[in-house]
Amino acid sequence: MAPREDDAEDETPLAFDAVPLPRRAGAPRLNPARGPLLRRIEIVDQHGERRDIDIPAERPLTVFVDKRELVTLMTLGAAPELLVLGYLLNQDLVRRADEVESIDVDWSVEAAAVKTHRGIANLAEKTAHRVVTTGCGQGTVFGDAMAQIGAVRLPAAQSARIAQGTLARILEQMKSRNSVHRHAGSVHGCALFRGTEMLVFAEDVGRHNAIDTIAGWMAVHGVDGGDKVFYTTGRLTSEMVMKSAHMGVPIVVSRNGVTAMGHELATKLGMTLFGRAANRHFLCYCGFERFDAEPLAQAQALVAD
């Protein structure tokens, strides 16, 4: 995904963007139903002056699986069909994208209709156990999704690494991107990188929705996570680490911090977590063996700037 040359503040931001890739054989039929990203309202500022600003257009999306109501997600609506598919995958309700025949989103009724090929076995049992999460825009994690993380096998440190220069270029791209957050605030952004190339970018009202949207995109196009880096503006809690691992991504970067459970889970899985990452500053919390530090080169770059 090439960097954009014009990042003017008045340019309409994109909350979802991805490089064009062929669809994976057997991928579900998706009905792309984009919703308006922004809503204009009138405000009064600190000077007592009235003016118009844009705010993110949050809306409910109720998901029905084979005509059975599953959950209502609060979303920006930038790529709702990918959000729904990623949600099903990250909740371990389906194991593969080809188990889903189609996803149709109809904003007139604020609903997404998921049709599977053979149904979801023990759906009631899988959705009976809910764990309240820290997620903004999404309130629960279903069933045994956390327990399933023990089956995750990430690539060895020798084959999945990141250099400090690569990390710096990733952070530069995220800083300069014309995003909904930059324009109106109140959303989280996530991105998937191959080296310094951004493959897909997604924003939503909650970081869980954004990562689920990327998971859905990866599944539709058959993109493996083993050689990728995942970036998020949100904090790295246990749920975000779990979802990143479920996508097979061994290196995760956050503009925010890391919780104790997120750190513990990532350490057990052999993941590399970077937090407080902005400009050329960061903390590597765990997985040091995947990180090729270049402090001298970075110091020289700072002097050159």
PDB file of C-alpha atoms in Angstrom:
ATOM      1  CA  MET A   1       0.000   0.000   0.000  1.00  0.00           C
ATOM      2  CA  ALA A   2       1.789   3.106  -1.217  1.00  0.00           C
ATOM      3  CA  PRO A   3       1.963   6.139   1.116  1.00  0.00           C
ATOM      4  CA  ARG A   4      -0.435   8.901   0.196  1.00  0.00           C
ATOM      5  CA  GLU A   5       1.136  12.126  -1.036  1.00  0.00           C
ATOM      6  CA  ASP A   6      -1.724  14.419   0.019  1.00  0.00           C
ATOM      7  CA  ASP A   7      -2.741  14.129   3.628  1.00  0.00           C
ATOM      8  CA  ALA A   8      -4.756  17.332   3.754  1.00  0.00           C
ATOM      9  CA  GLU A   9      -6.964  17.601   6.811  1.00  0.00           C
ATOM     10  CA  ASP A  10     -10.027  18.198   4.636  1.00  0.00           C
ATOM     11  CA  GLU A  11      -9.466  15.063   2.565  1.00  0.00           C
ATOM     12  CA  THR A  12     -12.062  12.390   3.273  1.00  0.00           C
ATOM     13  CA  PRO A  13     -10.285   9.751   5.361  1.00  0.00           C
ATOM     14  CA  LEU A  14     -10.417   6.029   4.661  1.00  0.00           C
ATOM     15  CA  ALA A  15     -11.263   3.761   7.586  1.00  0.00           C
ATOM     16  CA  PHE A  16     -10.464   0.660   5.542  1.00  0.00           C
ATOM     17  CA  ASP A  17      -7.813   0.231   2.880  1.00  0.00           C
ATOM     18  CA  ALA A  18      -6.013  -2.814   1.531  1.00  0.00           C
ATOM     19  CA  VAL A  19      -3.729  -3.890  -1.268  1.00  0.00           C
ATOM     20  CA  PRO A  20      -5.599  -5.747  -4.034  1.00  0.00           C
ATOM     21  CA  LEU A  21      -5.179  -9.508  -3.692  1.00  0.00           C
ATOM     22  CA  PRO A  22      -7.019 -12.459  -5.277  1.00  0.00           C
ATOM     23  CA  ARG A  23      -9.693 -14.118  -3.195  1.00  0.00           C
ATOM     24  CA  ARG A  24      -8.928 -17.498  -1.710  1.00  0.00           C
ATOM     25  CA  ALA A  25     -10.737 -20.450  -3.287  1.00  0.00           C
ATOM     26  CA  GLY A  26     -13.875 -21.208  -1.296  1.00  0.00           C
ATOM     27  CA  ALA A  27     -13.965 -17.785   0.371  1.00  0.00           C
ATOM     28  CA  PRO A  28     -17.505 -16.719   1.303  1.00  0.00           C
ATOM     29  CA  ARG A  29     -19.557 -14.388  -0.864  1.00  0.00           C
ATOM     30  CA  LEU A  30     -19.515 -10.995   0.791  1.00  0.00           C
ATOM     31  CA  ASN A  31     -21.887  -8.104   0.345  1.00  0.00           C
ATOM     32  CA  PRO A  32     -19.789  -4.950   0.836  1.00  0.00           C
ATOM     33  CA  ALA A  33     -22.175  -2.498   2.478  1.00  0.00           C
ATOM     34  CA  ARG A  34     -20.157   0.513   3.562  1.00  0.00           C
ATOM     35  CA  GLY A  35     -21.805   2.981   5.907  1.00  0.00           C
ATOM     36  CA  PRO A  36     -21.068   6.735   6.115  1.00  0.00           C
ATOM     37  CA  LEU A  37     -17.970   7.168   8.279  1.00  0.00           C
ATOM     38  CA  LEU A  38     -18.671  10.624   9.669  1.00  0.00           C
ATOM     39  CA  ARG A  39     -21.570  12.672  10.949  1.00  0.00           C
ATOM     40  CA  ARG A  40     -21.475  16.470  11.099  1.00  0.00           C
ATOM     41  CA  ILE A  41     -22.694  18.169  14.259  1.00  0.00           C
ATOM     42  CA  GLU A  42     -22.611  21.656  15.725  1.00  0.00           C
ATOM     43  CA  ILE A  43     -20.496  22.332  18.823  1.00  0.00           C
ATOM     44  CA  VAL A  44     -19.593  25.252  21.039  1.00  0.00           C
ATOM     45  CA  ASP A  45     -15.868  25.600  21.693  1.00  0.00           C
ATOM     46  CA  GLN A  46     -13.937  27.078  24.628  1.00  0.00           C
ATOM     47  CA  HIS A  47     -14.309  30.554  23.149  1.00  0.00           C
ATOM     48  CA  GLY A  48     -18.098  30.262  23.107  1.00  0.00           C
ATOM     49  CA  GLU A  49     -18.098  30.070  19.311  1.00  0.00           C
ATOM     50  CA  ARG A  50     -20.378  27.738  17.366  1.00  0.00           C
ATOM     51  CA  ARG A  51     -18.938  25.664  14.549  1.00  0.00           C
ATOM     52  CA  ASP A  52     -19.451  22.378  12.747  1.00  0.00           C
ATOM     53  CA  ILE A  53     -17.218  19.345  13.227  1.00  0.00           C
ATOM     54  CA  ASP A  54     -17.266  15.700  12.153  1.00  0.00           C
ATOM     55  CA  ILE A  55     -17.604  12.804  14.584  1.00  0.00           C
ATOM     56  CA  PRO A  56     -17.420   9.044  13.835  1.00  0.00           C
ATOM     57  CA  ALA A  57     -20.766   7.508  12.842  1.00  0.00           C
ATOM     58  CA  GLU A  58     -21.111   4.634  15.317  1.00  0.00           C
ATOM     59  CA  ARG A  59     -23.986   2.232  14.559  1.00  0.00           C
ATOM     60  CA  PRO A  60     -25.253  -1.174  15.785  1.00  0.00           C
ATOM     61  CA  LEU A  61     -24.918  -4.282  13.630  1.00  0.00           C
ATOM     62  CA  THR A  62     -26.800  -7.378  14.802  1.00  0.00           C
ATOM     63  CA  VAL A  63     -25.271 -10.610  13.523  1.00  0.00           C
ATOM     64  CA  PHE A  64     -27.523 -13.547  12.638  1.00  0.00           C
ATOM     65  CA  VAL A  65     -25.943 -16.934  11.938  1.00  0.00           C
ATOM     66  CA  ASP A  66     -28.213 -19.253   9.961  1.00  0.00           C
ATOM     67  CA  LYS A  67     -31.158 -17.085  11.079  1.00  0.00           C
ATOM     68  CA  ARG A  68     -30.179 -17.292  14.745  1.00  0.00           C
ATOM     69  CA  GLU A  69     -29.280 -14.028  16.514  1.00  0.00           C
ATOM     70  CA  LEU A  70     -25.724 -14.134  17.797  1.00  0.00           C
ATOM     71  CA  VAL A  71     -24.475 -10.702  18.905  1.00  0.00           C
ATOM     72  CA  THR A  72     -24.796  -6.991  18.282  1.00  0.00           C
ATOM     73  CA  LEU A  73     -21.565  -5.191  17.440  1.00  0.00           C
ATOM     74  CA  MET A  74     -21.172  -1.424  17.649  1.00  0.00           C
ATOM     75  CA  THR A  75     -19.196  -0.419  14.573  1.00  0.00           C
ATOM     76  CA  LEU A  76     -18.093   2.369  12.290  1.00  0.00           C
ATOM     77  CA  GLY A  77     -19.241   0.232   9.365  1.00  0.00           C
ATOM     78  CA  ALA A  78     -16.195   0.654   7.112  1.00  0.00           C
ATOM     79  CA  ALA A  79     -15.953  -3.058   6.202  1.00  0.00           C
ATOM     80  CA  PRO A  80     -18.783  -4.774   8.100  1.00  0.00           C
ATOM     81  CA  GLU A  81     -18.707  -8.075   6.204  1.00  0.00           C
ATOM     82  CA  LEU A  82     -15.008  -8.550   6.995  1.00  0.00           C
ATOM     83  CA  LEU A  83     -15.664  -7.550  10.602  1.00  0.00           C
ATOM     84  CA  VAL A  84     -18.320 -10.248  10.939  1.00  0.00           C
ATOM     85  CA  LEU A  85     -16.145 -12.936   9.357  1.00  0.00           C
ATOM     86  CA  GLY A  86     -13.165 -12.008  11.523  1.00  0.00           C
ATOM     87  CA  TYR A  87     -15.367 -11.995  14.609  1.00  0.00           C
ATOM     88  CA  LEU A  88     -16.551 -15.546  13.886  1.00  0.00           C
ATOM     89  CA  LEU A  89     -12.975 -16.703  13.324  1.00  0.00           C
ATOM     90  CA  ASN A  90     -11.485 -14.981  16.358  1.00  0.00           C
ATOM     91  CA  GLN A  91     -14.282 -16.279  18.590  1.00  0.00           C
ATOM     92  CA  ASP A  92     -13.488 -19.759  17.222  1.00  0.00           C
ATOM     93  CA  LEU A  93     -17.102 -20.188  16.105  1.00  0.00           C
ATOM     94  CA  VAL A  94     -15.772 -21.173  12.677  1.00  0.00           C
ATOM     95  CA  ARG A  95     -12.289 -22.507  12.025  1.00  0.00           C
ATOM     96  CA  ARG A  96     -11.956 -21.548   8.336  1.00  0.00           C
ATOM     97  CA  ALA A  97     -13.459 -18.955   6.029  1.00  0.00           C
ATOM     98  CA  ASP A  98     -14.736 -21.641   3.640  1.00  0.00           C
ATOM     99  CA  GLU A  99     -17.171 -22.836   6.332  1.00  0.00           C
ATOM    100  CA  VAL A 100     -19.140 -19.666   5.613  1.00  0.00           C
ATOM    101  CA  GLU A 101     -21.190 -19.493   2.401  1.00  0.00           C
ATOM    102  CA  SER A 102     -22.128 -15.805   2.502  1.00  0.00           C
ATOM    103  CA  ILE A 103     -22.379 -12.674   4.631  1.00  0.00           C
ATOM    104  CA  ASP A 104     -24.979 -10.065   3.678  1.00  0.00           C
ATOM    105  CA  VAL A 105     -25.109  -6.728   5.494  1.00  0.00           C
ATOM    106  CA  ASP A 106     -28.278  -4.621   5.290  1.00  0.00           C
ATOM    107  CA  TRP A 107     -27.953  -1.253   7.009  1.00  0.00           C
ATOM    108  CA  SER A 108     -31.652  -0.512   6.579  1.00  0.00           C
ATOM    109  CA  VAL A 109     -32.306  -3.081   9.304  1.00  0.00           C
ATOM    110  CA  GLU A 110     -28.824  -2.852  10.907  1.00  0.00           C
ATOM    111  CA  ALA A 111     -28.236  -6.580  10.492  1.00  0.00           C
ATOM    112  CA  ALA A 112     -25.719  -9.022   9.031  1.00  0.00           C
ATOM    113  CA  ALA A 113     -27.019 -12.379   7.812  1.00  0.00           C
ATOM    114  CA  VAL A 114     -24.409 -15.132   7.905  1.00  0.00           C
ATOM    115  CA  LYS A 115     -25.135 -18.342   6.017  1.00  0.00           C
ATOM    116  CA  THR A 116     -22.878 -21.306   6.677  1.00  0.00           C
ATOM    117  CA  HIS A 117     -22.524 -24.421   4.564  1.00  0.00           C
ATOM    118  CA  ARG A 118     -23.223 -26.946   7.322  1.00  0.00           C
ATOM    119  CA  GLY A 119     -24.192 -24.891  10.346  1.00  0.00           C
ATOM    120  CA  ILE A 120     -22.124 -24.370  13.489  1.00  0.00           C
ATOM    121  CA  ALA A 121     -22.073 -27.403  15.736  1.00  0.00           C
ATOM    122  CA  ASN A 122     -22.983 -26.747  19.372  1.00  0.00           C
ATOM    123  CA  LEU A 123     -23.534 -23.036  18.733  1.00  0.00           C
ATOM    124  CA  ALA A 124     -25.657 -22.627  21.863  1.00  0.00           C
ATOM    125  CA  GLU A 125     -23.009 -24.321  24.001  1.00  0.00           C
ATOM    126  CA  LYS A 126     -20.188 -22.276  22.461  1.00  0.00           C
ATOM    127  CA  THR A 127     -21.958 -18.976  23.056  1.00  0.00           C
ATOM    128  CA  ALA A 128     -23.305 -19.789  26.527  1.00  0.00           C
ATOM    129  CA  HIS A 129     -20.079 -18.954  28.352  1.00  0.00           C
ATOM    130  CA  ARG A 130     -19.284 -15.249  28.056  1.00  0.00           C
ATOM    131  CA  VAL A 131     -16.295 -13.501  29.551  1.00  0.00           C
ATOM    132  CA  VAL A 132     -16.633  -9.747  30.090  1.00  0.00           C
ATOM    133  CA  THR A 133     -13.703  -8.033  28.359  1.00  0.00           C
ATOM    134  CA  THR A 134     -12.006  -4.659  28.385  1.00  0.00           C
ATOM    135  CA  GLY A 135     -12.904  -4.157  24.729  1.00  0.00           C
ATOM    136  CA  CYS A 136     -14.406  -0.873  23.629  1.00  0.00           C
ATOM    137  CA  GLY A 137     -17.098  -1.513  21.059  1.00  0.00           C
ATOM    138  CA  GLN A 138     -17.354  -5.176  22.012  1.00  0.00           C
ATOM    139  CA  GLY A 139     -18.323  -6.481  25.418  1.00  0.00           C
ATOM    140  CA  THR A 140     -17.804 -10.240  25.532  1.00  0.00           C
ATOM    141  CA  VAL A 141     -15.543 -13.060  24.411  1.00  0.00           C
ATOM    142  CA  PHE A 142     -17.375 -16.292  23.739  1.00  0.00           C
ATOM    143  CA  GLY A 143     -16.709 -19.726  25.073  1.00  0.00           C
ATOM    144  CA  ASP A 144     -13.374 -21.453  24.939  1.00  0.00           C
ATOM    145  CA  ALA A 145     -11.605 -19.015  22.606  1.00  0.00           C
ATOM    146  CA  MET A 146      -9.011 -18.287  25.309  1.00  0.00           C
ATOM    147  CA  ALA A 147      -8.455 -21.985  25.951  1.00  0.00           C
ATOM    148  CA  GLN A 148      -7.901 -22.637  22.236  1.00  0.00           C
ATOM    149  CA  ILE A 149      -4.837 -20.420  22.284  1.00  0.00           C
ATOM    150  CA  GLY A 150      -2.813 -23.362  23.560  1.00  0.00           C
ATOM    151  CA  ALA A 151      -2.994 -24.858  20.080  1.00  0.00           C
ATOM    152  CA  VAL A 152      -1.293 -21.839  18.493  1.00  0.00           C
ATOM    153  CA  ARG A 153       2.169 -22.468  17.040  1.00  0.00           C
ATOM    154  CA  LEU A 154       4.042 -19.349  15.986  1.00  0.00           C
ATOM    155  CA  PRO A 155       7.128 -19.406  13.734  1.00  0.00           C
ATOM    156  CA  ALA A 156      10.582 -19.614  15.278  1.00  0.00           C
ATOM    157  CA  ALA A 157      12.467 -16.434  16.100  1.00  0.00           C
ATOM    158  CA  GLN A 158      15.014 -17.122  13.337  1.00  0.00           C
ATOM    159  CA  SER A 159      12.326 -16.883  10.633  1.00  0.00           C
ATOM    160  CA  ALA A 160      10.126 -14.088  12.021  1.00  0.00           C
ATOM    161  CA  ARG A 161      12.076 -11.013  13.053  1.00  0.00           C
ATOM    162  CA  ILE A 162      11.899  -7.230  12.986  1.00  0.00           C
ATOM    163  CA  ALA A 163      14.726  -4.709  12.731  1.00  0.00           C
ATOM    164  CA  GLN A 164      14.629  -1.380  14.534  1.00  0.00           C
ATOM    165  CA  GLY A 165      14.705   0.478  11.214  1.00  0.00           C
ATOM    166  CA  THR A 166      11.676  -1.459   9.980  1.00  0.00           C
ATOM    167  CA  LEU A 167       9.796  -0.630  13.167  1.00  0.00           C
ATOM    168  CA  ALA A 168      10.646   3.064  12.758  1.00  0.00           C
ATOM    169  CA  ARG A 169       9.291   3.122   9.177  1.00  0.00           C
ATOM    170  CA  ILE A 170       6.092   1.379  10.290  1.00  0.00           C
ATOM    171  CA  LEU A 171       5.556   4.040  12.954  1.00  0.00           C
ATOM    172  CA  GLU A 172       6.212   6.812  10.434  1.00  0.00           C
ATOM    173  CA  GLN A 173       3.547   5.425   8.106  1.00  0.00           C
ATOM    174  CA  MET A 174       0.973   5.206  10.873  1.00  0.00           C
ATOM    175  CA  LYS A 175       1.729   8.739  12.040  1.00  0.00           C
ATOM    176  CA  SER A 176       1.245  10.266   8.580  1.00  0.00           C
ATOM    177  CA  ARG A 177      -1.816   8.301   7.514  1.00  0.00           C
ATOM    178  CA  ASN A 178      -4.994  10.263   6.750  1.00  0.00           C
ATOM    179  CA  SER A 179      -7.299   8.470   9.175  1.00  0.00           C
ATOM    180  CA  VAL A 180     -10.682   8.933  10.791  1.00  0.00           C
ATOM    181  CA  HIS A 181      -8.893   9.264  14.137  1.00  0.00           C
ATOM    182  CA  ARG A 182      -6.726  12.069  12.798  1.00  0.00           C
ATOM    183  CA  HIS A 183      -9.818  13.791  11.367  1.00  0.00           C
ATOM    184  CA  ALA A 184     -12.380  13.205  14.111  1.00  0.00           C
ATOM    185  CA  GLY A 185     -10.861  11.126  16.939  1.00  0.00           C
ATOM    186  CA  SER A 186     -12.810   8.532  18.963  1.00  0.00           C
ATOM    187  CA  VAL A 187     -11.747   5.424  16.987  1.00  0.00           C
ATOM    188  CA  HIS A 188      -8.967   2.832  17.046  1.00  0.00           C
ATOM    189  CA  GLY A 189      -6.792   1.836  14.101  1.00  0.00           C
ATOM    190  CA  CYS A 190      -5.019  -1.419  13.249  1.00  0.00           C
ATOM    191  CA  ALA A 191      -2.766  -2.416  10.364  1.00  0.00           C
ATOM    192  CA  LEU A 192      -0.946  -5.463   9.043  1.00  0.00           C
ATOM    193  CA  PHE A 193       2.557  -5.077   7.615  1.00  0.00           C
ATOM    194  CA  ARG A 194       4.853  -7.286   5.559  1.00  0.00           C
ATOM    195  CA  GLY A 195       8.186  -5.678   6.276  1.00  0.00           C
ATOM    196  CA  THR A 196       7.535  -1.986   5.753  1.00  0.00           C
ATOM    197  CA  GLU A 197       4.656  -2.595   3.306  1.00  0.00           C
ATOM    198  CA  MET A 198       1.213  -1.936   4.745  1.00  0.00           C
ATOM    199  CA  LEU A 199      -1.119  -4.672   3.472  1.00  0.00           C
ATOM    200  CA  VAL A 200      -4.356  -3.656   5.170  1.00  0.00           C
ATOM    201  CA  PHE A 201      -5.555  -0.868   7.446  1.00  0.00           C
ATOM    202  CA  ALA A 202      -8.796  -0.780   9.434  1.00  0.00           C
ATOM    203  CA  GLU A 203     -10.379   1.644  11.875  1.00  0.00           C
ATOM    204  CA  ASP A 204     -13.408   1.132  14.081  1.00  0.00           C
ATOM    205  CA  VAL A 205     -14.970   2.389  17.287  1.00  0.00           C
ATOM    206  CA  GLY A 206     -13.200  -0.406  19.185  1.00  0.00           C
ATOM    207  CA  ARG A 207      -9.816  -2.018  18.724  1.00  0.00           C
ATOM    208  CA  HIS A 208     -11.422  -5.474  18.789  1.00  0.00           C
ATOM    209  CA  ASN A 209     -13.535  -4.611  15.762  1.00  0.00           C
ATOM    210  CA  ALA A 210     -10.484  -3.298  13.924  1.00  0.00           C
ATOM    211  CA  ILE A 211      -8.434  -6.445  14.517  1.00  0.00           C
ATOM    212  CA  ASP A 212     -11.412  -8.667  13.630  1.00  0.00           C
ATOM    213  CA  THR A 213     -11.778  -6.788  10.335  1.00  0.00           C
ATOM    214  CA  ILE A 214      -8.149  -7.488   9.510  1.00  0.00           C
ATOM    215  CA  ALA A 215      -8.593 -11.151  10.477  1.00  0.00           C
ATOM    216  CA  GLY A 216     -11.535 -11.345   8.075  1.00  0.00           C
ATOM    217  CA  TRP A 217      -9.489  -9.809   5.267  1.00  0.00           C
ATOM    218  CA  MET A 218      -6.637 -12.259   5.874  1.00  0.00           C
ATOM    219  CA  ALA A 219      -9.044 -15.197   5.746  1.00  0.00           C
ATOM    220  CA  VAL A 220     -10.721 -14.081   2.513  1.00  0.00           C
ATOM    221  CA  HIS A 221      -7.379 -13.682   0.744  1.00  0.00           C
ATOM    222  CA  GLY A 222      -5.502 -16.565   2.351  1.00  0.00           C
ATOM    223  CA  VAL A 223      -2.881 -14.320   3.951  1.00  0.00           C
ATOM    224  CA  ASP A 224      -0.649 -16.084   6.478  1.00  0.00           C
ATOM    225  CA  GLY A 225       0.397 -14.156   9.577  1.00  0.00           C
ATOM    226  CA  GLY A 226       3.730 -15.851  10.261  1.00  0.00           C
ATOM    227  CA  ASP A 227       5.903 -13.258   8.499  1.00  0.00           C
ATOM    228  CA  LYS A 228       3.768 -10.219   9.359  1.00  0.00           C
ATOM    229  CA  VAL A 229       3.743  -7.424  11.944  1.00  0.00           C
ATOM    230  CA  PHE A 230       0.467  -6.284  13.474  1.00  0.00           C
ATOM    231  CA  TYR A 231       0.039  -2.678  14.602  1.00  0.00           C
ATOM    232  CA  THR A 232      -2.692  -1.262  16.835  1.00  0.00           C
ATOM    233  CA  THR A 233      -3.383   2.067  18.486  1.00  0.00           C
ATOM    234  CA  GLY A 234      -5.063   0.228  21.363  1.00  0.00           C
ATOM    235  CA  ARG A 235      -3.630  -1.261  24.523  1.00  0.00           C
ATOM    236  CA  LEU A 236      -2.403  -4.851  24.429  1.00  0.00           C
ATOM    237  CA  THR A 237      -4.658  -6.713  26.807  1.00  0.00           C
ATOM    238  CA  SER A 238      -4.888 -10.495  26.961  1.00  0.00           C
ATOM    239  CA  GLU A 239      -7.742 -10.481  24.404  1.00  0.00           C
ATOM    240  CA  MET A 240      -5.746  -8.467  21.860  1.00  0.00           C
ATOM    241  CA  VAL A 241      -2.707 -10.708  22.305  1.00  0.00           C
ATOM    242  CA  MET A 242      -4.942 -13.759  21.981  1.00  0.00           C
ATOM    243  CA  LYS A 243      -6.479 -12.523  18.738  1.00  0.00           C
ATOM    244  CA  SER A 244      -3.084 -11.625  17.271  1.00  0.00           C
ATOM    245  CA  ALA A 245      -1.801 -15.109  18.090  1.00  0.00           C
ATOM    246  CA  HIS A 246      -4.975 -16.662  16.670  1.00  0.00           C
ATOM    247  CA  MET A 247      -4.152 -14.854  13.399  1.00  0.00           C
ATOM    248  CA  GLY A 248      -0.654 -16.377  13.525  1.00  0.00           C
ATOM    249  CA  VAL A 249       1.127 -13.005  13.874  1.00  0.00           C
ATOM    250  CA  PRO A 250       4.243 -13.246  16.093  1.00  0.00           C
ATOM    251  CA  ILE A 251       5.143  -9.530  16.326  1.00  0.00           C
ATOM    252  CA  VAL A 252       2.701  -6.934  17.673  1.00  0.00           C
ATOM    253  CA  VAL A 253       3.235  -3.188  17.987  1.00  0.00           C
ATOM    254  CA  SER A 254       1.037  -0.818  19.987  1.00  0.00           C
ATOM    255  CA  ARG A 255       0.997   2.938  20.365  1.00  0.00           C
ATOM    256  CA  ASN A 256      -0.415   2.216  23.821  1.00  0.00           C
ATOM    257  CA  GLY A 257       0.770   0.020  26.685  1.00  0.00           C
ATOM    258  CA  VAL A 258       0.611  -3.635  27.708  1.00  0.00           C
ATOM    259  CA  THR A 259      -1.299  -5.194  30.600  1.00  0.00           C
ATOM    260  CA  ALA A 260       0.155  -7.848  32.914  1.00  0.00           C
ATOM    261  CA  MET A 261      -2.087 -10.583  31.474  1.00  0.00           C
ATOM    262  CA  GLY A 262      -1.256  -9.517  27.935  1.00  0.00           C
ATOM    263  CA  HIS A 263       2.447  -9.708  28.755  1.00  0.00           C
ATOM    264  CA  GLU A 264       2.114 -13.085  30.458  1.00  0.00           C
ATOM    265  CA  LEU A 265       0.180 -14.604  27.564  1.00  0.00           C
ATOM    266  CA  ALA A 266       2.568 -13.232  24.928  1.00  0.00           C
ATOM    267  CA  THR A 267       5.567 -14.557  26.864  1.00  0.00           C
ATOM    268  CA  LYS A 268       4.050 -18.041  27.017  1.00  0.00           C
ATOM    269  CA  LEU A 269       3.368 -17.977  23.280  1.00  0.00           C
ATOM    270  CA  GLY A 270       6.789 -16.644  22.307  1.00  0.00           C
ATOM    271  CA  MET A 271       5.390 -13.417  20.852  1.00  0.00           C
ATOM    272  CA  THR A 272       7.223 -10.120  20.616  1.00  0.00           C
ATOM    273  CA  LEU A 273       5.342  -7.121  22.004  1.00  0.00           C
ATOM    274  CA  PHE A 274       6.260  -3.478  21.456  1.00  0.00           C
ATOM    275  CA  GLY A 275       4.358  -0.818  23.359  1.00  0.00           C
ATOM    276  CA  ARG A 276       4.450   2.958  23.847  1.00  0.00           C
ATOM    277  CA  ALA A 277       5.593   3.017  20.238  1.00  0.00           C
ATOM    278  CA  ALA A 278       5.517   6.422  18.590  1.00  0.00           C
ATOM    279  CA  ASN A 279       8.041   8.269  16.423  1.00  0.00           C
ATOM    280  CA  ARG A 280      11.294   6.450  17.186  1.00  0.00           C
ATOM    281  CA  HIS A 281      10.448   5.689  20.808  1.00  0.00           C
ATOM    282  CA  PHE A 282       9.206   2.285  22.011  1.00  0.00           C
ATOM    283  CA  LEU A 283       9.464  -0.371  24.691  1.00  0.00           C
ATOM    284  CA  CYS A 284      10.018  -4.022  23.800  1.00  0.00           C
ATOM    285  CA  TYR A 285       8.172  -5.875  26.555  1.00  0.00           C
ATOM    286  CA  CYS A 286       8.943  -9.473  25.595  1.00  0.00           C
ATOM    287  CA  GLY A 287      10.204 -11.638  22.740  1.00  0.00           C
ATOM    288  CA  PHE A 288      13.547  -9.835  22.578  1.00  0.00           C
ATOM    289  CA  GLU A 289      14.986 -12.700  20.512  1.00  0.00           C
ATOM    290  CA  ARG A 290      12.955 -11.552  17.477  1.00  0.00           C
ATOM    291  CA  PHE A 291      14.198  -7.965  17.654  1.00  0.00           C
ATOM    292  CA  ASP A 292      17.320  -6.725  15.833  1.00  0.00           C
ATOM    293  CA  ALA A 293      18.221  -3.546  17.701  1.00  0.00           C
ATOM    294  CA  GLU A 294      19.990  -0.789  15.793  1.00  0.00           C
ATOM    295  CA  PRO A 295      20.450   1.954  18.407  1.00  0.00           C
ATOM    296  CA  LEU A 296      23.480   3.533  16.695  1.00  0.00           C
ATOM    297  CA  ALA A 297      21.689   3.837  13.349  1.00  0.00           C
ATOM    298  CA  GLN A 298      18.637   5.287  15.066  1.00  0.00           C
ATOM    299  CA  ALA A 299      20.739   7.836  16.951  1.00  0.00           C
ATOM    300  CA  GLN A 300      22.382   8.916  13.682  1.00  0.00           C
ATOM    301  CA  ALA A 301      18.937   9.277  12.071  1.00  0.00           C
ATOM    302  CA  LEU A 302      17.816  11.525  14.933  1.00  0.00           C
ATOM    303  CA  VAL A 303      20.854  13.735  14.457  1.00  0.00           C
ATOM    304  CA  ALA A 304      20.197  13.906  10.689  1.00  0.00           C
ATOM    305  CA  ASP A 305      16.606  15.015  11.359  1.00  0.00           C
TER     306      ASP A 305
END
